[in-house]
PDB file of C-alpha atoms in Angstrom:
ATOM      1  CA  UNK A   1      97.127 -19.988 -41.447  1.00  0.00           C
ATOM      2  CA  UNK A   2      95.419 -22.928 -42.104  1.00  0.00           C
ATOM      3  CA  UNK A   3      97.112 -26.100 -43.532  1.00  0.00           C
ATOM      4  CA  UNK A   4      96.006 -26.780 -47.154  1.00  0.00           C
ATOM      5  CA  UNK A   5      97.123 -29.507 -49.227  1.00  0.00           C
ATOM      6  CA  UNK A   6      97.287 -29.020 -53.334  1.00  0.00           C
ATOM      7  CA  UNK A   7      96.150 -32.782 -55.600  1.00  0.00           C
ATOM      8  CA  UNK A   8      97.681 -32.716 -58.939  1.00  0.00           C
ATOM      9  CA  UNK A   9      97.095 -36.302 -60.017  1.00  0.00           C
ATOM     10  CA  UNK A  10      98.356 -38.567 -57.942  1.00  0.00           C
ATOM     11  CA  UNK A  11     100.756 -36.650 -56.276  1.00  0.00           C
ATOM     12  CA  UNK A  12      99.876 -33.882 -53.158  1.00  0.00           C
ATOM     13  CA  UNK A  13     102.393 -31.645 -51.628  1.00  0.00           C
ATOM     14  CA  UNK A  14     101.059 -30.366 -48.493  1.00  0.00           C
ATOM     15  CA  UNK A  15     102.474 -26.971 -47.353  1.00  0.00           C
ATOM     16  CA  UNK A  16     102.992 -27.288 -43.373  1.00  0.00           C
ATOM     17  CA  UNK A  17     103.150 -23.849 -41.010  1.00  0.00           C
ATOM     18  CA  UNK A  18     107.037 -23.363 -40.053  1.00  0.00           C
ATOM     19  CA  UNK A  19     107.274 -23.476 -36.157  1.00  0.00           C
ATOM     20  CA  UNK A  20     109.971 -20.829 -34.799  1.00  0.00           C
ATOM     21  CA  UNK A  21     113.582 -23.157 -34.114  1.00  0.00           C
ATOM     22  CA  UNK A  22     112.322 -26.254 -35.615  1.00  0.00           C
ATOM     23  CA  UNK A  23     114.375 -27.463 -38.841  1.00  0.00           C
ATOM     24  CA  UNK A  24     111.581 -29.497 -41.296  1.00  0.00           C
ATOM     25  CA  UNK A  25     112.867 -31.720 -44.160  1.00  0.00           C
ATOM     26  CA  UNK A  26     114.529 -30.335 -47.556  1.00  0.00           C
ATOM     27  CA  UNK A  27     112.352 -29.344 -49.985  1.00  0.00           C
ATOM     28  CA  UNK A  28     111.625 -28.919 -53.045  1.00  0.00           C
ATOM     29  CA  UNK A  29     108.681 -26.914 -55.240  1.00  0.00           C
ATOM     30  CA  UNK A  30     108.668 -29.760 -57.674  1.00  0.00           C
ATOM     31  CA  UNK A  31     107.817 -30.484 -60.967  1.00  0.00           C
ATOM     32  CA  UNK A  32     109.167 -26.038 -61.307  1.00  0.00           C
ATOM     33  CA  UNK A  33     111.414 -26.207 -63.510  1.00  0.00           C
ATOM     34  CA  UNK A  34     110.292 -28.927 -65.624  1.00  0.00           C
ATOM     35  CA  UNK A  35     107.388 -28.340 -67.130  1.00  0.00           C
ATOM     36  CA  UNK A  36     108.726 -25.725 -69.042  1.00  0.00           C
ATOM     37  CA  UNK A  37     110.779 -28.642 -71.021  1.00  0.00           C
ATOM     38  CA  UNK A  38     109.654 -29.190 -74.119  1.00  0.00           C
ATOM     39  CA  UNK A  39     111.989 -32.210 -74.047  1.00  0.00           C
ATOM     40  CA  UNK A  40     110.615 -34.089 -71.538  1.00  0.00           C
ATOM     41  CA  UNK A  41     106.521 -35.384 -71.105  1.00  0.00           C
ATOM     42  CA  UNK A  42     104.846 -34.421 -67.788  1.00  0.00           C
ATOM     43  CA  UNK A  43     104.835 -37.909 -66.612  1.00  0.00           C
ATOM     44  CA  UNK A  44     108.280 -36.984 -67.217  1.00  0.00           C
ATOM     45  CA  UNK A  45     108.624 -34.453 -65.407  1.00  0.00           C
ATOM     46  CA  UNK A  46     106.218 -36.010 -62.658  1.00  0.00           C
ATOM     47  CA  UNK A  47     108.709 -38.637 -62.297  1.00  0.00           C
ATOM     48  CA  UNK A  48     112.039 -36.750 -61.979  1.00  0.00           C
ATOM     49  CA  UNK A  49     110.035 -33.746 -59.344  1.00  0.00           C
ATOM     50  CA  UNK A  50     109.650 -36.827 -57.415  1.00  0.00           C
ATOM     51  CA  UNK A  51     113.008 -38.349 -57.459  1.00  0.00           C
ATOM     52  CA  UNK A  52     114.294 -34.682 -56.677  1.00  0.00           C
ATOM     53  CA  UNK A  53     112.242 -34.749 -53.485  1.00  0.00           C
ATOM     54  CA  UNK A  54     113.311 -38.243 -52.291  1.00  0.00           C
ATOM     55  CA  UNK A  55     117.361 -37.096 -52.968  1.00  0.00           C
ATOM     56  CA  UNK A  56     117.076 -34.209 -50.536  1.00  0.00           C
ATOM     57  CA  UNK A  57     115.540 -36.286 -47.733  1.00  0.00           C
ATOM     58  CA  UNK A  58     118.387 -38.884 -48.548  1.00  0.00           C
ATOM     59  CA  UNK A  59     120.846 -35.952 -48.020  1.00  0.00           C
ATOM     60  CA  UNK A  60     118.775 -34.461 -45.235  1.00  0.00           C
ATOM     61  CA  UNK A  61     119.023 -38.551 -43.015  1.00  0.00           C
ATOM     62  CA  UNK A  62     123.065 -38.987 -43.988  1.00  0.00           C
ATOM     63  CA  UNK A  63     123.388 -34.771 -42.431  1.00  0.00           C
ATOM     64  CA  UNK A  64     126.419 -34.702 -44.859  1.00  0.00           C
ATOM     65  CA  UNK A  65     127.871 -31.119 -45.436  1.00  0.00           C
ATOM     66  CA  UNK A  66     128.714 -29.748 -48.181  1.00  0.00           C
ATOM     67  CA  UNK A  67     132.541 -30.142 -48.350  1.00  0.00           C
ATOM     68  CA  UNK A  68     132.622 -29.386 -52.209  1.00  0.00           C
ATOM     69  CA  UNK A  69     131.200 -27.507 -54.289  1.00  0.00           C
ATOM     70  CA  UNK A  70     130.882 -30.462 -56.638  1.00  0.00           C
ATOM     71  CA  UNK A  71     128.008 -32.598 -54.815  1.00  0.00           C
ATOM     72  CA  UNK A  72     125.567 -29.304 -55.615  1.00  0.00           C
ATOM     73  CA  UNK A  73     127.353 -28.925 -58.897  1.00  0.00           C
ATOM     74  CA  UNK A  74     126.151 -32.315 -60.046  1.00  0.00           C
ATOM     75  CA  UNK A  75     122.343 -32.192 -58.353  1.00  0.00           C
ATOM     76  CA  UNK A  76     122.396 -28.510 -60.497  1.00  0.00           C
ATOM     77  CA  UNK A  77     124.506 -30.143 -63.761  1.00  0.00           C
ATOM     78  CA  UNK A  78     121.022 -32.341 -63.732  1.00  0.00           C
ATOM     79  CA  UNK A  79     118.603 -29.895 -63.532  1.00  0.00           C
ATOM     80  CA  UNK A  80     119.394 -27.437 -65.300  1.00  0.00           C
ATOM     81  CA  UNK A  81     122.143 -28.167 -68.225  1.00  0.00           C
ATOM     82  CA  UNK A  82     119.251 -29.300 -70.855  1.00  0.00           C
ATOM     83  CA  UNK A  83     117.037 -26.500 -70.473  1.00  0.00           C
ATOM     84  CA  UNK A  84     115.818 -24.758 -73.543  1.00  0.00           C
ATOM     85  CA  UNK A  85     115.158 -21.025 -70.873  1.00  0.00           C
ATOM     86  CA  UNK A  86     117.719 -19.565 -68.580  1.00  0.00           C
ATOM     87  CA  UNK A  87     116.213 -20.713 -65.244  1.00  0.00           C
ATOM     88  CA  UNK A  88     118.160 -19.252 -61.903  1.00  0.00           C
ATOM     89  CA  UNK A  89     118.030 -21.461 -58.659  1.00  0.00           C
ATOM     90  CA  UNK A  90     119.126 -20.861 -55.408  1.00  0.00           C
ATOM     91  CA  UNK A  91     119.913 -23.563 -52.751  1.00  0.00           C
ATOM     92  CA  UNK A  92     119.951 -23.129 -49.340  1.00  0.00           C
ATOM     93  CA  UNK A  93     122.036 -24.099 -46.562  1.00  0.00           C
ATOM     94  CA  UNK A  94     122.562 -24.388 -42.958  1.00  0.00           C
ATOM     95  CA  UNK A  95     125.291 -23.429 -40.506  1.00  0.00           C
ATOM     96  CA  UNK A  96     126.717 -26.922 -41.444  1.00  0.00           C
ATOM     97  CA  UNK A  97     126.664 -26.466 -44.992  1.00  0.00           C
ATOM     98  CA  UNK A  98     123.667 -28.714 -45.444  1.00  0.00           C
ATOM     99  CA  UNK A  99     120.879 -28.710 -47.773  1.00  0.00           C
ATOM    100  CA  UNK A 100     118.294 -26.796 -46.467  1.00  0.00           C
ATOM    101  CA  UNK A 101     116.181 -26.125 -50.029  1.00  0.00           C
ATOM    102  CA  UNK A 102     116.777 -25.723 -53.470  1.00  0.00           C
ATOM    103  CA  UNK A 103     114.082 -23.610 -55.913  1.00  0.00           C
ATOM    104  CA  UNK A 104     114.226 -22.356 -58.502  1.00  0.00           C
ATOM    105  CA  UNK A 105     113.729 -18.189 -58.404  1.00  0.00           C
ATOM    106  CA  UNK A 106     112.658 -16.695 -62.160  1.00  0.00           C
ATOM    107  CA  UNK A 107     112.868 -18.226 -65.288  1.00  0.00           C
ATOM    108  CA  UNK A 108     113.541 -16.008 -67.729  1.00  0.00           C
ATOM    109  CA  UNK A 109     113.979 -16.986 -72.098  1.00  0.00           C
ATOM    110  CA  UNK A 110     116.596 -18.199 -74.160  1.00  0.00           C
ATOM    111  CA  UNK A 111     118.891 -15.074 -73.242  1.00  0.00           C
ATOM    112  CA  UNK A 112     118.688 -13.739 -70.085  1.00  0.00           C
ATOM    113  CA  UNK A 113     116.217 -14.300 -66.632  1.00  0.00           C
ATOM    114  CA  UNK A 114     116.006 -11.205 -64.840  1.00  0.00           C
ATOM    115  CA  UNK A 115     117.479 -11.788 -61.690  1.00  0.00           C
ATOM    116  CA  UNK A 116     115.962  -9.885 -58.314  1.00  0.00           C
ATOM    117  CA  UNK A 117     117.874  -9.313 -55.215  1.00  0.00           C
ATOM    118  CA  UNK A 118     114.535  -8.581 -52.500  1.00  0.00           C
ATOM    119  CA  UNK A 119     113.093 -11.890 -53.377  1.00  0.00           C
ATOM    120  CA  UNK A 120     116.826 -14.132 -53.556  1.00  0.00           C
ATOM    121  CA  UNK A 121     116.324 -12.318 -49.850  1.00  0.00           C
ATOM    122  CA  UNK A 122     113.117 -13.354 -48.955  1.00  0.00           C
ATOM    123  CA  UNK A 123     113.461 -16.654 -50.324  1.00  0.00           C
ATOM    124  CA  UNK A 124     117.039 -16.958 -47.924  1.00  0.00           C
ATOM    125  CA  UNK A 125     115.686 -15.603 -45.263  1.00  0.00           C
ATOM    126  CA  UNK A 126     112.128 -17.949 -45.465  1.00  0.00           C
ATOM    127  CA  UNK A 127     114.203 -21.303 -45.311  1.00  0.00           C
ATOM    128  CA  UNK A 128     116.564 -19.704 -42.704  1.00  0.00           C
ATOM    129  CA  UNK A 129     119.497 -20.185 -44.992  1.00  0.00           C
ATOM    130  CA  UNK A 130     123.397 -19.442 -43.086  1.00  0.00           C
ATOM    131  CA  UNK A 131     124.669 -20.157 -46.982  1.00  0.00           C
ATOM    132  CA  UNK A 132     123.624 -20.054 -50.070  1.00  0.00           C
ATOM    133  CA  UNK A 133     125.084 -20.856 -53.940  1.00  0.00           C
ATOM    134  CA  UNK A 134     123.710 -19.923 -57.176  1.00  0.00           C
ATOM    135  CA  UNK A 135     123.392 -21.447 -60.620  1.00  0.00           C
ATOM    136  CA  UNK A 136     121.964 -20.289 -63.449  1.00  0.00           C
ATOM    137  CA  UNK A 137     122.090 -21.687 -66.823  1.00  0.00           C
ATOM    138  CA  UNK A 138     123.115 -20.585 -70.044  1.00  0.00           C
ATOM    139  CA  UNK A 139     120.982 -22.237 -72.703  1.00  0.00           C
ATOM    140  CA  UNK A 140     123.749 -21.908 -75.421  1.00  0.00           C
ATOM    141  CA  UNK A 141     126.315 -23.960 -73.217  1.00  0.00           C
ATOM    142  CA  UNK A 142     128.664 -21.243 -72.963  1.00  0.00           C
ATOM    143  CA  UNK A 143     130.662 -21.919 -69.901  1.00  0.00           C
ATOM    144  CA  UNK A 144     131.407 -18.365 -69.448  1.00  0.00           C
ATOM    145  CA  UNK A 145     130.050 -16.218 -67.108  1.00  0.00           C
ATOM    146  CA  UNK A 146     129.513 -12.889 -68.514  1.00  0.00           C
ATOM    147  CA  UNK A 147     129.459  -8.874 -67.047  1.00  0.00           C
ATOM    148  CA  UNK A 148     126.096  -9.078 -66.542  1.00  0.00           C
ATOM    149  CA  UNK A 149     126.194 -12.112 -64.271  1.00  0.00           C
ATOM    150  CA  UNK A 150     129.141 -10.590 -62.090  1.00  0.00           C
ATOM    151  CA  UNK A 151     127.142  -7.817 -61.286  1.00  0.00           C
ATOM    152  CA  UNK A 152     124.031  -9.382 -60.243  1.00  0.00           C
ATOM    153  CA  UNK A 153     126.464 -11.980 -57.658  1.00  0.00           C
ATOM    154  CA  UNK A 154     127.774  -8.904 -56.522  1.00  0.00           C
ATOM    155  CA  UNK A 155     124.592  -7.214 -56.252  1.00  0.00           C
ATOM    156  CA  UNK A 156     123.097 -10.436 -54.742  1.00  0.00           C
ATOM    157  CA  UNK A 157     126.602 -10.686 -52.238  1.00  0.00           C
ATOM    158  CA  UNK A 158     125.834  -7.121 -51.069  1.00  0.00           C
ATOM    159  CA  UNK A 159     122.394  -7.761 -50.142  1.00  0.00           C
ATOM    160  CA  UNK A 160     122.636 -10.828 -48.767  1.00  0.00           C
ATOM    161  CA  UNK A 161     125.755 -10.113 -46.314  1.00  0.00           C
ATOM    162  CA  UNK A 162     123.256  -7.241 -44.613  1.00  0.00           C
ATOM    163  CA  UNK A 163     121.437  -9.725 -43.723  1.00  0.00           C
ATOM    164  CA  UNK A 164     124.872 -12.210 -42.549  1.00  0.00           C
ATOM    165  CA  UNK A 165     123.582 -15.192 -45.189  1.00  0.00           C
ATOM    166  CA  UNK A 166     127.315 -16.169 -46.926  1.00  0.00           C
ATOM    167  CA  UNK A 167     127.350 -16.988 -51.145  1.00  0.00           C
ATOM    168  CA  UNK A 168     129.466 -19.915 -51.406  1.00  0.00           C
ATOM    169  CA  UNK A 169     129.118 -20.266 -55.474  1.00  0.00           C
ATOM    170  CA  UNK A 170     127.227 -19.202 -58.185  1.00  0.00           C
ATOM    171  CA  UNK A 171     127.764 -21.792 -61.312  1.00  0.00           C
ATOM    172  CA  UNK A 172     126.748 -21.024 -64.728  1.00  0.00           C
ATOM    173  CA  UNK A 173     125.695 -24.130 -66.255  1.00  0.00           C
ATOM    174  CA  UNK A 174     126.272 -25.514 -69.743  1.00  0.00           C
ATOM    175  CA  UNK A 175     125.606 -28.626 -71.782  1.00  0.00           C
ATOM    176  CA  UNK A 176     129.137 -29.563 -71.340  1.00  0.00           C
ATOM    177  CA  UNK A 177     128.892 -28.852 -66.913  1.00  0.00           C
ATOM    178  CA  UNK A 178     129.698 -25.872 -64.794  1.00  0.00           C
ATOM    179  CA  UNK A 179     131.683 -22.681 -64.059  1.00  0.00           C
ATOM    180  CA  UNK A 180     132.504 -21.862 -60.526  1.00  0.00           C
ATOM    181  CA  UNK A 181     132.779 -18.601 -59.565  1.00  0.00           C
ATOM    182  CA  UNK A 182     133.903 -19.422 -56.119  1.00  0.00           C
ATOM    183  CA  UNK A 183     136.777 -21.862 -58.087  1.00  0.00           C
ATOM    184  CA  UNK A 184     137.532 -18.788 -60.428  1.00  0.00           C
ATOM    185  CA  UNK A 185     138.313 -16.398 -57.863  1.00  0.00           C
ATOM    186  CA  UNK A 186     135.202 -13.969 -58.649  1.00  0.00           C
ATOM    187  CA  UNK A 187     133.629 -14.541 -55.036  1.00  0.00           C
TER     188      UNK A 187
END
């Protein structure tokens, strides 16, 4: 497996082989979500993606465990609240609840996104996560979970339990804030 470098205008992202037992700094895919928004220009998306990378690096250096959902909640609200399409994201955490990575896994339409448990499990294992937090936005800004939201969350919990990965929370993000499955006792 060779190391490769991808170039996009003034930014470069280097993919690095992951050695066994070696923990890499938290990383972001970049403009994955932002490039889909019609409210953000390409240059603004590039700046925001770079800011997310910097924030994850700072969080890694501070090594501050996420002891409440608040820190991740605010990050996810900033990332998902103003989107016009539905996106499903996962934040991977180590065994001390420190952020390893955050990734947009699925993109949908204005009223839904198909979530595949197999791909979620693969992503969590790829990041060597001990725990995860899920989030998806409701472009309608309705801050309640649907029956479909509850069903997929239960399926994801079942799938991740088989590989000893805990689901700490699932947020539904809207323009007015976030709905927490854990806070409502739905996990």
